[in-house]
PDB file of C-alpha atoms in Angstrom:
ATOM      1  CA  MET A   1      74.869 154.005  31.117  1.00  0.00           C
ATOM      2  CA  LYS A   2      73.437 153.616  34.271  1.00  0.00           C
ATOM      3  CA  LEU A   3      71.442 156.030  36.120  1.00  0.00           C
ATOM      4  CA  LYS A   4      71.707 156.720  39.553  1.00  0.00           C
ATOM      5  CA  ILE A   5      68.419 159.070  40.189  1.00  0.00           C
ATOM      6  CA  THR A   6      65.119 157.873  39.713  1.00  0.00           C
ATOM      7  CA  THR A   7      61.848 158.736  39.459  1.00  0.00           C
ATOM      8  CA  GLY A   8      60.369 159.990  43.401  1.00  0.00           C
ATOM      9  CA  ASP A   9      63.827 160.890  44.492  1.00  0.00           C
ATOM     10  CA  THR A  10      64.456 163.923  45.882  1.00  0.00           C
ATOM     11  CA  VAL A  11      67.072 166.040  44.185  1.00  0.00           C
ATOM     12  CA  ARG A  12      69.007 169.549  44.146  1.00  0.00           C
ATOM     13  CA  VAL A  13      70.039 171.464  40.776  1.00  0.00           C
ATOM     14  CA  ILE A  14      73.530 172.001  41.339  1.00  0.00           C
ATOM     15  CA  ALA A  15      73.841 173.785  37.855  1.00  0.00           C
ATOM     16  CA  GLY A  16      72.250 175.775  35.935  1.00  0.00           C
ATOM     17  CA  ASP A  17      69.979 179.252  35.816  1.00  0.00           C
ATOM     18  CA  HIS A  18      67.771 176.833  38.492  1.00  0.00           C
ATOM     19  CA  LYS A  19      71.181 176.510  41.080  1.00  0.00           C
ATOM     20  CA  GLY A  20      69.941 175.426  44.667  1.00  0.00           C
ATOM     21  CA  SER A  21      66.323 174.397  43.668  1.00  0.00           C
ATOM     22  CA  GLU A  22      65.285 171.264  45.369  1.00  0.00           C
ATOM     23  CA  GLY A  23      62.417 169.182  44.348  1.00  0.00           C
ATOM     24  CA  LYS A  24      61.076 165.301  43.738  1.00  0.00           C
ATOM     25  CA  VAL A  25      61.831 163.725  40.513  1.00  0.00           C
ATOM     26  CA  LEU A  26      58.231 163.288  38.368  1.00  0.00           C
ATOM     27  CA  LYS A  27      59.629 161.535  35.224  1.00  0.00           C
ATOM     28  CA  VAL A  28      63.127 160.037  33.820  1.00  0.00           C
ATOM     29  CA  ASP A  29      63.914 159.947  30.202  1.00  0.00           C
ATOM     30  CA  ARG A  30      66.632 157.170  29.751  1.00  0.00           C
ATOM     31  CA  GLU A  31      67.452 157.696  26.376  1.00  0.00           C
ATOM     32  CA  LYS A  32      67.857 161.927  26.812  1.00  0.00           C
ATOM     33  CA  ASN A  33      69.630 161.623  29.942  1.00  0.00           C
ATOM     34  CA  LYS A  34      67.288 164.390  31.398  1.00  0.00           C
ATOM     35  CA  ALA A  35      64.635 164.638  33.880  1.00  0.00           C
ATOM     36  CA  ILE A  36      61.420 166.523  34.973  1.00  0.00           C
ATOM     37  CA  VAL A  37      61.954 168.156  38.721  1.00  0.00           C
ATOM     38  CA  GLU A  38      58.447 169.147  40.397  1.00  0.00           C
ATOM     39  CA  GLY A  39      58.245 173.122  40.544  1.00  0.00           C
ATOM     40  CA  VAL A  40      62.114 173.884  38.732  1.00  0.00           C
ATOM     41  CA  ASN A  41      62.864 174.822  35.485  1.00  0.00           C
ATOM     42  CA  THR A  42      59.054 176.101  35.145  1.00  0.00           C
ATOM     43  CA  VAL A  43      58.091 177.452  30.953  1.00  0.00           C
ATOM     44  CA  SER A  44      55.321 179.147  29.854  1.00  0.00           C
ATOM     45  CA  LYS A  45      54.047 177.724  26.897  1.00  0.00           C
ATOM     46  CA  HIS A  46      51.078 178.366  24.607  1.00  0.00           C
ATOM     47  CA  GLU A  47      47.902 176.012  24.107  1.00  0.00           C
ATOM     48  CA  LYS A  48      45.265 176.199  21.486  1.00  0.00           C
ATOM     49  CA  PRO A  49      41.787 175.482  22.744  1.00  0.00           C
ATOM     50  CA  SER A  50      40.868 171.537  22.694  1.00  0.00           C
ATOM     51  CA  ALA A  51      38.727 169.197  24.595  1.00  0.00           C
ATOM     52  CA  LYS A  52      40.819 168.698  27.448  1.00  0.00           C
ATOM     53  CA  ASN A  53      41.643 172.866  27.568  1.00  0.00           C
ATOM     54  CA  PRO A  54      38.518 174.775  26.083  1.00  0.00           C
ATOM     55  CA  GLN A  55      39.796 177.895  27.106  1.00  0.00           C
ATOM     56  CA  GLY A  56      43.498 177.683  26.199  1.00  0.00           C
ATOM     57  CA  GLY A  57      45.933 180.319  26.719  1.00  0.00           C
ATOM     58  CA  ILE A  58      49.044 179.916  28.301  1.00  0.00           C
ATOM     59  CA  VAL A  59      49.766 177.242  30.774  1.00  0.00           C
ATOM     60  CA  LYS A  60      53.111 177.115  32.801  1.00  0.00           C
ATOM     61  CA  LYS A  61      54.619 173.768  33.195  1.00  0.00           C
ATOM     62  CA  GLU A  62      57.824 171.768  34.095  1.00  0.00           C
ATOM     63  CA  ALA A  63      60.741 171.127  31.136  1.00  0.00           C
ATOM     64  CA  SER A  64      63.222 168.674  31.739  1.00  0.00           C
ATOM     65  CA  ILE A  65      67.187 169.094  33.380  1.00  0.00           C
ATOM     66  CA  HIS A  66      70.078 167.139  32.314  1.00  0.00           C
ATOM     67  CA  ILE A  67      70.978 164.684  35.022  1.00  0.00           C
ATOM     68  CA  SER A  68      74.846 166.173  35.540  1.00  0.00           C
ATOM     69  CA  ASN A  69      72.974 169.350  36.854  1.00  0.00           C
ATOM     70  CA  LEU A  70      71.135 167.190  39.648  1.00  0.00           C
ATOM     71  CA  SER A  71      72.253 165.849  42.964  1.00  0.00           C
ATOM     72  CA  LEU A  72      70.397 163.589  44.747  1.00  0.00           C
ATOM     73  CA  LEU A  73      69.599 164.682  48.739  1.00  0.00           C
ATOM     74  CA  ASP A  74      70.808 162.390  51.500  1.00  0.00           C
ATOM     75  CA  PRO A  75      67.616 160.801  53.558  1.00  0.00           C
ATOM     76  CA  LYS A  76      69.321 161.306  56.642  1.00  0.00           C
ATOM     77  CA  SER A  77      70.848 164.730  56.700  1.00  0.00           C
ATOM     78  CA  GLY A  78      69.348 166.223  53.237  1.00  0.00           C
ATOM     79  CA  ASP A  79      72.577 167.736  51.860  1.00  0.00           C
ATOM     80  CA  ALA A  80      73.511 166.432  48.365  1.00  0.00           C
ATOM     81  CA  THR A  81      75.153 163.126  48.332  1.00  0.00           C
ATOM     82  CA  ARG A  82      76.842 160.910  45.911  1.00  0.00           C
ATOM     83  CA  VAL A  83      75.172 157.972  44.699  1.00  0.00           C
ATOM     84  CA  GLY A  84      76.616 154.197  45.191  1.00  0.00           C
ATOM     85  CA  PHE A  85      75.664 150.922  44.733  1.00  0.00           C
ATOM     86  CA  GLU A  86      76.638 147.565  46.619  1.00  0.00           C
ATOM     87  CA  VAL A  87      75.425 144.075  47.039  1.00  0.00           C
ATOM     88  CA  ARG A  88      73.583 143.826  50.657  1.00  0.00           C
ATOM     89  CA  ASP A  89      71.643 140.385  51.779  1.00  0.00           C
ATOM     90  CA  GLY A  90      71.466 139.336  48.156  1.00  0.00           C
ATOM     91  CA  LYS A  91      70.176 142.303  46.649  1.00  0.00           C
ATOM     92  CA  LYS A  92      71.637 145.005  44.698  1.00  0.00           C
ATOM     93  CA  VAL A  93      70.738 148.833  46.447  1.00  0.00           C
ATOM     94  CA  ARG A  94      71.878 151.916  46.213  1.00  0.00           C
ATOM     95  CA  PHE A  95      73.132 154.150  48.828  1.00  0.00           C
ATOM     96  CA  ALA A  96      74.098 157.811  49.983  1.00  0.00           C
ATOM     97  CA  LYS A  97      78.290 157.675  50.265  1.00  0.00           C
ATOM     98  CA  LYS A  98      77.784 160.461  52.838  1.00  0.00           C
ATOM     99  CA  SER A  99      75.941 158.350  55.476  1.00  0.00           C
ATOM    100  CA  ASN A 100      76.414 155.227  54.080  1.00  0.00           C
ATOM    101  CA  GLU A 101      72.602 154.863  54.318  1.00  0.00           C
ATOM    102  CA  VAL A 102      70.194 152.790  51.481  1.00  0.00           C
ATOM    103  CA  ILE A 103      68.008 155.209  49.439  1.00  0.00           C
TER     104      ILE A 103
END
């Protein structure tokens, strides 16, 4: 399946506990259809002391969210929009369906 959200996009959560939250996509897992969004869906995880983290303890980190619960934000208006693909000047590009602007 072609994913319409990629790393670096600004998205809004449209379903679930974090509905209405916005953030930048840090990572996309194509096999699981999930994405990690900056500042959204943070979980507390206990870590043992290691060389990288000598104190150990409770660490906050972002957990993944399913792609179906995310909506891309229109670069022009900042509203949630759907994404389309078309060929412009010989190249395949993504565009926002609300404003018809290339993403």
